[in-house]
mmCIF file of C-alpha atoms in Angstrom:
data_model
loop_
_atom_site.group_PDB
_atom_site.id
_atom_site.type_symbol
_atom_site.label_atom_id
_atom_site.label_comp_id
_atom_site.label_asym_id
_atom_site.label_seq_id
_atom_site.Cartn_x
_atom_site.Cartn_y
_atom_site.Cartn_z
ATOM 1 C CA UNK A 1 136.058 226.900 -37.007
ATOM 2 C CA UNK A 2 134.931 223.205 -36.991
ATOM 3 C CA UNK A 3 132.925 222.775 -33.947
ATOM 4 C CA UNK A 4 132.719 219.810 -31.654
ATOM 5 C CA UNK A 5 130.935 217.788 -34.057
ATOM 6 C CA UNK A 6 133.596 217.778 -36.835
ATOM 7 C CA UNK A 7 136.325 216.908 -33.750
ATOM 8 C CA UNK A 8 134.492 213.873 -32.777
ATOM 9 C CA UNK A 9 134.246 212.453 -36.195
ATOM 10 C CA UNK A 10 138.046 213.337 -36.654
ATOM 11 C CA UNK A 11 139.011 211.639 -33.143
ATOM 12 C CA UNK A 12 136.936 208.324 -34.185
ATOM 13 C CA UNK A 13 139.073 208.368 -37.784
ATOM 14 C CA UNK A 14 142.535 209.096 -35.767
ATOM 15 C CA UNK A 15 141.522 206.045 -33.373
ATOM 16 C CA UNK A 16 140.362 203.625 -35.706
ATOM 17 C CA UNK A 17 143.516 204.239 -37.725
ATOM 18 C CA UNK A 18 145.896 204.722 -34.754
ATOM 19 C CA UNK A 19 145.009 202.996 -31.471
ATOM 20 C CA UNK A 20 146.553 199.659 -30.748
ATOM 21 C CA UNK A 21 149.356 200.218 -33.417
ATOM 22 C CA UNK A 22 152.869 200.955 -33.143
ATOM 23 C CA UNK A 23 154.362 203.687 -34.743
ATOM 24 C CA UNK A 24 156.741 203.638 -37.166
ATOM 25 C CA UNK A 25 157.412 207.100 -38.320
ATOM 26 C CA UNK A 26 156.916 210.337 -36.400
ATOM 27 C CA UNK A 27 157.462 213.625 -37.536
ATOM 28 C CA UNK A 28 156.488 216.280 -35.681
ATOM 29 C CA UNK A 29 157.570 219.758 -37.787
ATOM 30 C CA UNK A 30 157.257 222.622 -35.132
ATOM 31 C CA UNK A 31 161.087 223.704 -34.203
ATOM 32 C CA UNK A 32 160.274 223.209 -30.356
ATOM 33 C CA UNK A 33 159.578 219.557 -30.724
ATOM 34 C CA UNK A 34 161.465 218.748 -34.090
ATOM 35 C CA UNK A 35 164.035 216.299 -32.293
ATOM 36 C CA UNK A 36 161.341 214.408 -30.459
ATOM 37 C CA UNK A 37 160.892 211.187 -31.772
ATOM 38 C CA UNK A 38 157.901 208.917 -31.088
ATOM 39 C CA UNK A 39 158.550 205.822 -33.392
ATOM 40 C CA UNK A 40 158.206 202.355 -31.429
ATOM 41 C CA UNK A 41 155.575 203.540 -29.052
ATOM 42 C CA UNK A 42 152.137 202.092 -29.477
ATOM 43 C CA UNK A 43 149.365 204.789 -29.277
ATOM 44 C CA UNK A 44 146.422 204.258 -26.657
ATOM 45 C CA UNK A 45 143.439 206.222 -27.785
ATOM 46 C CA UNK A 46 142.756 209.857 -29.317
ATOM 47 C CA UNK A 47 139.929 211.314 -27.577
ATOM 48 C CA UNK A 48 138.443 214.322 -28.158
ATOM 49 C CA UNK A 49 137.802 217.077 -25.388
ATOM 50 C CA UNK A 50 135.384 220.723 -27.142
ATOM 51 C CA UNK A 51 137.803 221.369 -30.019
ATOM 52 C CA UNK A 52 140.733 220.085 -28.169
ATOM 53 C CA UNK A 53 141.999 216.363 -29.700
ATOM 54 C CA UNK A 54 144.176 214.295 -27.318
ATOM 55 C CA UNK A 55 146.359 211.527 -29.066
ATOM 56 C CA UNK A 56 147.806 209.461 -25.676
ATOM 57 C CA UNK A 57 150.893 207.646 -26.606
ATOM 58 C CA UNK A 58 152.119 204.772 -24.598
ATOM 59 C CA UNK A 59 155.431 206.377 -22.223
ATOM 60 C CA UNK A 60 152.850 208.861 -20.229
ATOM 61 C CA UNK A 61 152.959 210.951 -23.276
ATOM 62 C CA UNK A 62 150.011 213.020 -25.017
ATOM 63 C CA UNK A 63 149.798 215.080 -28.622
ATOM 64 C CA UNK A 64 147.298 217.745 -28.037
ATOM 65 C CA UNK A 65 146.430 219.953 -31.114
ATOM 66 C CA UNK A 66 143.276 222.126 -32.381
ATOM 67 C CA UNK A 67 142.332 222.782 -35.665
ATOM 68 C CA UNK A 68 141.042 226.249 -35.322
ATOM 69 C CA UNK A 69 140.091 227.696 -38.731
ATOM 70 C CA UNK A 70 141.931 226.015 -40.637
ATOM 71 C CA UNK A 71 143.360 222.808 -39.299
ATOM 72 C CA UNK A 72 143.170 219.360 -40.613
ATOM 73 C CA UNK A 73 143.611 215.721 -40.022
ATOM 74 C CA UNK A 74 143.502 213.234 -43.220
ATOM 75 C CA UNK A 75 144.078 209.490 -43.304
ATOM 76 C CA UNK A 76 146.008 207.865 -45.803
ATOM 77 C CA UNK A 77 146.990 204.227 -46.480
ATOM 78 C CA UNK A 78 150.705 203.526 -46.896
ATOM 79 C CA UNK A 79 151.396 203.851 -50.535
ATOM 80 C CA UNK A 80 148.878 205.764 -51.474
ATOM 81 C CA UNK A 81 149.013 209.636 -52.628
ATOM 82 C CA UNK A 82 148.480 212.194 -49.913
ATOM 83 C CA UNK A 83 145.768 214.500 -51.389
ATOM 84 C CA UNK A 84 143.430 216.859 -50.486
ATOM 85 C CA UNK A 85 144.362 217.913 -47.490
ATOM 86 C CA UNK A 86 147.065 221.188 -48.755
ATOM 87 C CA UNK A 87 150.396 221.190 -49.367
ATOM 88 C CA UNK A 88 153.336 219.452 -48.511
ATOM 89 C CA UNK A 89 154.521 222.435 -46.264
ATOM 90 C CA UNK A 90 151.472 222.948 -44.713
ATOM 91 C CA UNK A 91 152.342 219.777 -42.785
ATOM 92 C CA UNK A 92 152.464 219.812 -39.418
ATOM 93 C CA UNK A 93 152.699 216.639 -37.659
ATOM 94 C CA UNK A 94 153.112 212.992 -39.932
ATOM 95 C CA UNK A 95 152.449 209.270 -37.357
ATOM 96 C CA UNK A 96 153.068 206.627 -39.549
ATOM 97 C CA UNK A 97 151.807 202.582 -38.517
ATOM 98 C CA UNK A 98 152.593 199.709 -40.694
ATOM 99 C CA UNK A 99 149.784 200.114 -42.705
ATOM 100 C CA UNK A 100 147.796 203.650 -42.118
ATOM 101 C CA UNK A 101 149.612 207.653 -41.736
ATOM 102 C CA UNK A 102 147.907 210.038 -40.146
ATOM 103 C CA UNK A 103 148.738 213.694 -41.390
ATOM 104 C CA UNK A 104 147.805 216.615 -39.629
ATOM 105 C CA UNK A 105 147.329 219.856 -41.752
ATOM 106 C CA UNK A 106 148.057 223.520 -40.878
ATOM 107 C CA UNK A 107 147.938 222.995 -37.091
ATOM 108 C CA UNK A 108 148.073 226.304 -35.113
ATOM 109 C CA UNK A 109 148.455 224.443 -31.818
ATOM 110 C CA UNK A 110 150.314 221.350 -31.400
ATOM 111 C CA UNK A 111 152.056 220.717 -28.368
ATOM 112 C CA UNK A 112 153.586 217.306 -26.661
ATOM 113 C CA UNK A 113 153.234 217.193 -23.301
ATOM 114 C CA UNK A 114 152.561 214.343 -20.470
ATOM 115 C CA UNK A 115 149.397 213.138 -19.808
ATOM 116 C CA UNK A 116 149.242 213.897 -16.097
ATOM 117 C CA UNK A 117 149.364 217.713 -17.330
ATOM 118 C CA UNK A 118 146.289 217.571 -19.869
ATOM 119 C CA UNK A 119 144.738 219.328 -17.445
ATOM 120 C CA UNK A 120 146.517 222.567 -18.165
ATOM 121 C CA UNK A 121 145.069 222.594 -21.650
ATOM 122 C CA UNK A 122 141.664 221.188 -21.410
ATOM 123 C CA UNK A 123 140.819 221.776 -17.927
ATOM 124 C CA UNK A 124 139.204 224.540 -18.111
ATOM 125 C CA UNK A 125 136.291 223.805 -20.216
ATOM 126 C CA UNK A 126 133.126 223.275 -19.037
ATOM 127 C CA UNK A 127 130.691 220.293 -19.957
ATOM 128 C CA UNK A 128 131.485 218.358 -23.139
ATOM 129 C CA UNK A 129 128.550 217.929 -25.502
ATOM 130 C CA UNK A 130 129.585 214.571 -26.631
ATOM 131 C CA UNK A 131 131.730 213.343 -23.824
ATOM 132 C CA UNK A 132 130.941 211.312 -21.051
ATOM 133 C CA UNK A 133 131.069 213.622 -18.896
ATOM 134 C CA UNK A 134 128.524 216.069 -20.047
ATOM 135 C CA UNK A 135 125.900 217.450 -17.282
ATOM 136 C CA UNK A 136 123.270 219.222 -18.422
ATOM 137 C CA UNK A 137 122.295 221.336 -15.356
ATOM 138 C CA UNK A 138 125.731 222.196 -15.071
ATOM 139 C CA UNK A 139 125.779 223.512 -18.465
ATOM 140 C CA UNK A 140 122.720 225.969 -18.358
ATOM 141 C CA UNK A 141 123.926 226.721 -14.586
ATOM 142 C CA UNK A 142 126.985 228.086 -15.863
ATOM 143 C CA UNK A 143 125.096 229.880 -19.030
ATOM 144 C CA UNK A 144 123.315 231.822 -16.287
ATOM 145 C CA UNK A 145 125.483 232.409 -14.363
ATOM 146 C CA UNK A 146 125.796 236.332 -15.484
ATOM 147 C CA UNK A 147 122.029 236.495 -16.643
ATOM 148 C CA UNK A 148 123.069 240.121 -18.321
ATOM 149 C CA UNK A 149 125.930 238.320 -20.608
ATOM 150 C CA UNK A 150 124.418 238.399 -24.463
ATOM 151 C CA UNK A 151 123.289 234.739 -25.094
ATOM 152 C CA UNK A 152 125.748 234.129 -28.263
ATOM 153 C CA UNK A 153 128.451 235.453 -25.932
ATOM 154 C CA UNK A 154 128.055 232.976 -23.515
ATOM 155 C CA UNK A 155 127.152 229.912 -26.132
ATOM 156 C CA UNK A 156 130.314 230.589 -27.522
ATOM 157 C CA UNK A 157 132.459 230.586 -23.991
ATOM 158 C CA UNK A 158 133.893 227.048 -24.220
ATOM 159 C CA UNK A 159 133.945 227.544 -19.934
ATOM 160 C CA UNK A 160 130.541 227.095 -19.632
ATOM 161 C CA UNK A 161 130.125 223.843 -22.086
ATOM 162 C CA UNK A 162 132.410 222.907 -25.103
ATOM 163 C CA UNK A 163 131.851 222.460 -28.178
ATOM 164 C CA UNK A 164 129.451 225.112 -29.740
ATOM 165 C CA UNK A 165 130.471 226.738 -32.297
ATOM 166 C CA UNK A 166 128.830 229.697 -34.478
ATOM 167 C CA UNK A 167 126.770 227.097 -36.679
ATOM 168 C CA UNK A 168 125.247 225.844 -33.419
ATOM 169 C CA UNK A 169 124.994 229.272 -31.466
ATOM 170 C CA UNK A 170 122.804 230.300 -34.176
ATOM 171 C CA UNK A 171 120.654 227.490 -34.100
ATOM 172 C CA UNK A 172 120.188 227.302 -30.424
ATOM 173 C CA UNK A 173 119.440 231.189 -30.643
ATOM 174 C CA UNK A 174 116.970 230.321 -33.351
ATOM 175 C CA UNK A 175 114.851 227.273 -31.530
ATOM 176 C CA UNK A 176 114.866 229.655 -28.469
ATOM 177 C CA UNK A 177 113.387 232.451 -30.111
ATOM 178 C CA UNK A 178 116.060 234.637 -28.997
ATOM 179 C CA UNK A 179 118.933 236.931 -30.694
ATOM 180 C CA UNK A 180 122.711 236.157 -29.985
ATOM 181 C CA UNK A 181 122.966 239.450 -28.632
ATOM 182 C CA UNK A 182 119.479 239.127 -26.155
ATOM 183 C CA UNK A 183 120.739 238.850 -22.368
ATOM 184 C CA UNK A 184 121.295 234.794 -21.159
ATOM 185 C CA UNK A 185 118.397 234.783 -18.756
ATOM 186 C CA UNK A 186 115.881 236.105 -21.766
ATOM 187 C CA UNK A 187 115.005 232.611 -22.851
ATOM 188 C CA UNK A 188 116.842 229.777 -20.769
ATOM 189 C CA UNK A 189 116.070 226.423 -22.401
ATOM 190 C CA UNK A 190 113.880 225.120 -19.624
ATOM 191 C CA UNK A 191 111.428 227.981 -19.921
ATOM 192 C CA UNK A 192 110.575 227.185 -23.634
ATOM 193 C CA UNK A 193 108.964 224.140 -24.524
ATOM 194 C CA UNK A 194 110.975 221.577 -26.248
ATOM 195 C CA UNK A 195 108.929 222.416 -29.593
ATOM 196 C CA UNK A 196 106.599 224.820 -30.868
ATOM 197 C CA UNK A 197 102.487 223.875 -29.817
ATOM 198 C CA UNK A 198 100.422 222.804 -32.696
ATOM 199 C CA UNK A 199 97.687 224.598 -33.842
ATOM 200 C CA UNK A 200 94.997 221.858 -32.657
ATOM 201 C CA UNK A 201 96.532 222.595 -29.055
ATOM 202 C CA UNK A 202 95.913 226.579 -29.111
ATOM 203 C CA UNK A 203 92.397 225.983 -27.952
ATOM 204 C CA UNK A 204 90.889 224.206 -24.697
ATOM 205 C CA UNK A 205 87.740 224.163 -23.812
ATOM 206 C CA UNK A 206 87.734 225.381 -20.053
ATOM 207 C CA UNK A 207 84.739 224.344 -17.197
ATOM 208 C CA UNK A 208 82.085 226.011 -19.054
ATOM 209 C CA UNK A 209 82.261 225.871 -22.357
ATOM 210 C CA UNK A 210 81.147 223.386 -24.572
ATOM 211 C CA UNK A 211 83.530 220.169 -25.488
ATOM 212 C CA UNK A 212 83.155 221.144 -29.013
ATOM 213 C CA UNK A 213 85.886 223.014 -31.009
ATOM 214 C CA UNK A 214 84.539 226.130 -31.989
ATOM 215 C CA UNK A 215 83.824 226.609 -35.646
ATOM 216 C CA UNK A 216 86.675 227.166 -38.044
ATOM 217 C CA UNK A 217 86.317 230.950 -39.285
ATOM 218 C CA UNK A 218 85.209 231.567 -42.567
ATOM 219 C CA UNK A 219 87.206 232.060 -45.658
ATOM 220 C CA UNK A 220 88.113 235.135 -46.542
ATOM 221 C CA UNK A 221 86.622 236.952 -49.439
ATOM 222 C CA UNK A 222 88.245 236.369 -52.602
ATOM 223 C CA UNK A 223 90.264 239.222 -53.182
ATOM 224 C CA UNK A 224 89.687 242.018 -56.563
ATOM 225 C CA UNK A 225 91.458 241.206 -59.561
ATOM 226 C CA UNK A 226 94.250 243.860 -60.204
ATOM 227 C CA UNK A 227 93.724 243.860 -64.012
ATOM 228 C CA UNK A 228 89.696 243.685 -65.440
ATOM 229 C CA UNK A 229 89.514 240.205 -66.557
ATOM 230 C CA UNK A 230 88.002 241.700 -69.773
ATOM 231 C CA UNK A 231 90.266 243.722 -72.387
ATOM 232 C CA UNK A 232 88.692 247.424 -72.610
ATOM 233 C CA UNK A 233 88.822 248.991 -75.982
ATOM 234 C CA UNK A 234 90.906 252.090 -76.351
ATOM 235 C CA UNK A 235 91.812 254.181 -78.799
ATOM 236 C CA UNK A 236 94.600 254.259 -80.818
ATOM 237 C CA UNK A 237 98.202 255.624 -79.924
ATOM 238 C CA UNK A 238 99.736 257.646 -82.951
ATOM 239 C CA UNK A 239 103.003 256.205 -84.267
ATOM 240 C CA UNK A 240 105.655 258.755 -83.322
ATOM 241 C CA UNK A 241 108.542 258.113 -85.841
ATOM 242 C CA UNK A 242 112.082 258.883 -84.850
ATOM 243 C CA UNK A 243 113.517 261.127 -87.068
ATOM 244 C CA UNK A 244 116.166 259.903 -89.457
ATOM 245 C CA UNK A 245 120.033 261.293 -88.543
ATOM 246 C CA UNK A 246 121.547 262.700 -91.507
ATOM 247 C CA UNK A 247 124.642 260.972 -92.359
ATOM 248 C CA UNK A 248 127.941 263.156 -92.219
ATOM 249 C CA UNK A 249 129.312 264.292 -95.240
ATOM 250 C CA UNK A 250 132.298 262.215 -96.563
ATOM 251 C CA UNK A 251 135.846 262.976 -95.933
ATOM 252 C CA UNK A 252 137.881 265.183 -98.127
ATOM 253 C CA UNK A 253 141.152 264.448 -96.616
ATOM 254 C CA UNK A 254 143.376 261.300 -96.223
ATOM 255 C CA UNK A 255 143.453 261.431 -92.191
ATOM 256 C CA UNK A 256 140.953 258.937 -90.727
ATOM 257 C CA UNK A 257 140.098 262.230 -88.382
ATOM 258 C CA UNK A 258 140.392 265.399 -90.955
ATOM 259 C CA UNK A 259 142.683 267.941 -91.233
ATOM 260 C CA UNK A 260 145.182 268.324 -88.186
ATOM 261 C CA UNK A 261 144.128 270.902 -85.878
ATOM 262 C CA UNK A 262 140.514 270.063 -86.604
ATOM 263 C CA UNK A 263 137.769 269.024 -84.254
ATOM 264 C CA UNK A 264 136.937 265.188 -84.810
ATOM 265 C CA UNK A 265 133.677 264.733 -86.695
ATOM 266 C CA UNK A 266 131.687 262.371 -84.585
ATOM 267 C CA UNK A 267 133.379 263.746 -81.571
ATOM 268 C CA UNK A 268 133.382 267.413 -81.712
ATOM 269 C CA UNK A 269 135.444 267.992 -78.450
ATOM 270 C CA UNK A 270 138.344 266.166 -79.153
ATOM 271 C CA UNK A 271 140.520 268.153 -81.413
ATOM 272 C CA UNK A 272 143.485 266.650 -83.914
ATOM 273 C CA UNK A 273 147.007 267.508 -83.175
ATOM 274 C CA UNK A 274 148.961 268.443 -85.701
ATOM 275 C CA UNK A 275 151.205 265.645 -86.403
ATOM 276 C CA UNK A 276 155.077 265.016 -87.865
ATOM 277 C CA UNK A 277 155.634 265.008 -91.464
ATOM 278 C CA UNK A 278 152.135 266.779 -91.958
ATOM 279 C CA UNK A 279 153.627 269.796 -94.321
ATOM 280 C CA UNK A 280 149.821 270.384 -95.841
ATOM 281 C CA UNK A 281 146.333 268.973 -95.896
ATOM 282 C CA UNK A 282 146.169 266.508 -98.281
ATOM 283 C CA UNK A 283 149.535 264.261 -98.028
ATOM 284 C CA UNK A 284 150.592 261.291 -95.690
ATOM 285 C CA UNK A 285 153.122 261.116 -92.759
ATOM 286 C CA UNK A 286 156.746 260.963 -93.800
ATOM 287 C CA UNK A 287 158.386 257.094 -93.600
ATOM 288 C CA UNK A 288 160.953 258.241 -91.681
ATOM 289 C CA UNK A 289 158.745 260.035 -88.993
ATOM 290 C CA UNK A 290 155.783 257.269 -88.505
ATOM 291 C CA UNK A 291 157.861 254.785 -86.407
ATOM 292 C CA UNK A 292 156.979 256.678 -83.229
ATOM 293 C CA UNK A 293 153.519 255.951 -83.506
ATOM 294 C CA UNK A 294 153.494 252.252 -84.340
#
């Protein structure tokens, strides 16, 4: 799922291509909204909220959609092909300026709705990462909150700050020191220091001891060769030949396989069936009764 990262870069492409500009084609292709029609209205801003992108049209009106796994928004100037972003019934959602459309791919939630009620779909999330109204204490107040609650768990929960995804859950697990699945209050962020101590800062000398760093310790011995460096002189291995297979007599008979009812030379365990227009050993199948086996 692209995490809160990826929606900020796709908000700032959506409002440098959309705010300020009228619109002069709207399509929105989900049946509940297919009659609504937003062409004339000028959009004010698309901000993004987490994973949550808010395109605020002028009339009080909003376009909220999420990309989950698989959602996309692509750019295109008017004239131009649209490619890469899927196919042509994979579209969603299609607002169209005088000079830039904006083309949103395999949308799993798109909803219009006013802009007094955003609240109802992004009011529940906690801090946003890159918002303005992020709050750090807030943020690792509400990840321990339930100090049993695995770590990942709670990383994940777009309550307690939005945007974090699985790329960044791992991360954060990984500067911390800590598993996803370790309990929240194993290793909260202000009990680790913001990065690992050198190794000139593991020592300091204390009251007593001399102001000198003690001496480095000594290499360690080399260690033994695994092979002698020197080739030893052994003795001779005897040749051991392979004896020669003798080669299997030639066959008497015009089937590539012997006689039928025979065992098959180099595969002793399959045996010949007798086959149609065989009267003898010795003669061919019949015309008339080979077109079965063709």
């Amino acid at each position: 799922m692209p995490e809160g990262d990826t929606v900020w870069q796709t908000a700032k492409r959506l409002d440098t291509a959309l705010a300020g500009k009228v619109l002069t084609r709207s399509d929105l292709r989900v049946p509940k909204y297919a009659t609504a029609d937003l062409t004339g209205r000028t959009v004010l801003d698309v901000t993004p909220r987490g994973k949550h992108l808010l395109t605020r049209i002028e009339g009080g009106l909003t376009l909220h959609s999420h990309l989950r796994m698989d959602g996309t928004w692509r750019v295109y100037a008017n004239g131009r092909r649209w490619s890469g972003g899927g196919l042509a019934h994979q579209i969603r959602v299609i607002l169209g300026t005088a000079d830039l459309t904006a083309v949103g791919y395999r949308l799993p939630v798109l909803e219009l709705l006013r802009t007094p009620d955003e609240d109802r779909v992004v009011g529940h999330l906690g801090p946003d990462l890159l918002g303005p109204d992020w709050n750090p204490e807030l943020a690792l107040a509400n990840l321990l909150a339930d100090p049993a609650r695995p770590l990942g768990e709670a990383l994940l929960d777009q309550r307690n700050l939005a945007g974090i995804g699985n790329i960044y859950k791992s991360e954060l697990c990984f500067l911390l020191g800590a598993t996803p699945g370790s309990p929240s209050a194993h290793s909260p962020p202000t009990a680790r220091p913001s990065s690992p101590p050198s190794p000139s800062d593991s020592w300091k000398p204390t009251a007593n001891a001399p102001s000198a760093r003690p001496p480095a310790p000594s290499q360690p011995p080399p260690r033994p060769a695994l092979r002698p460096t020197a080739p030893q002189a052994s003795a001779p291995r005897p040749l051991r030949l392979r004896p020669r297979t003798p080669p299997l007599p030639p066959l008497r008979h015009p089937h590539p396989h012997g006689r039928p009812g025979r065992r098959l030379p180099r595969a002793p365990h399959v045996l010949v069936p007798h086959l149609p227009g065989r009267t003898g050993s010795g003669h061919h199948r019949t015309p008339q009764n080979s077109a079965p086996y063709d």
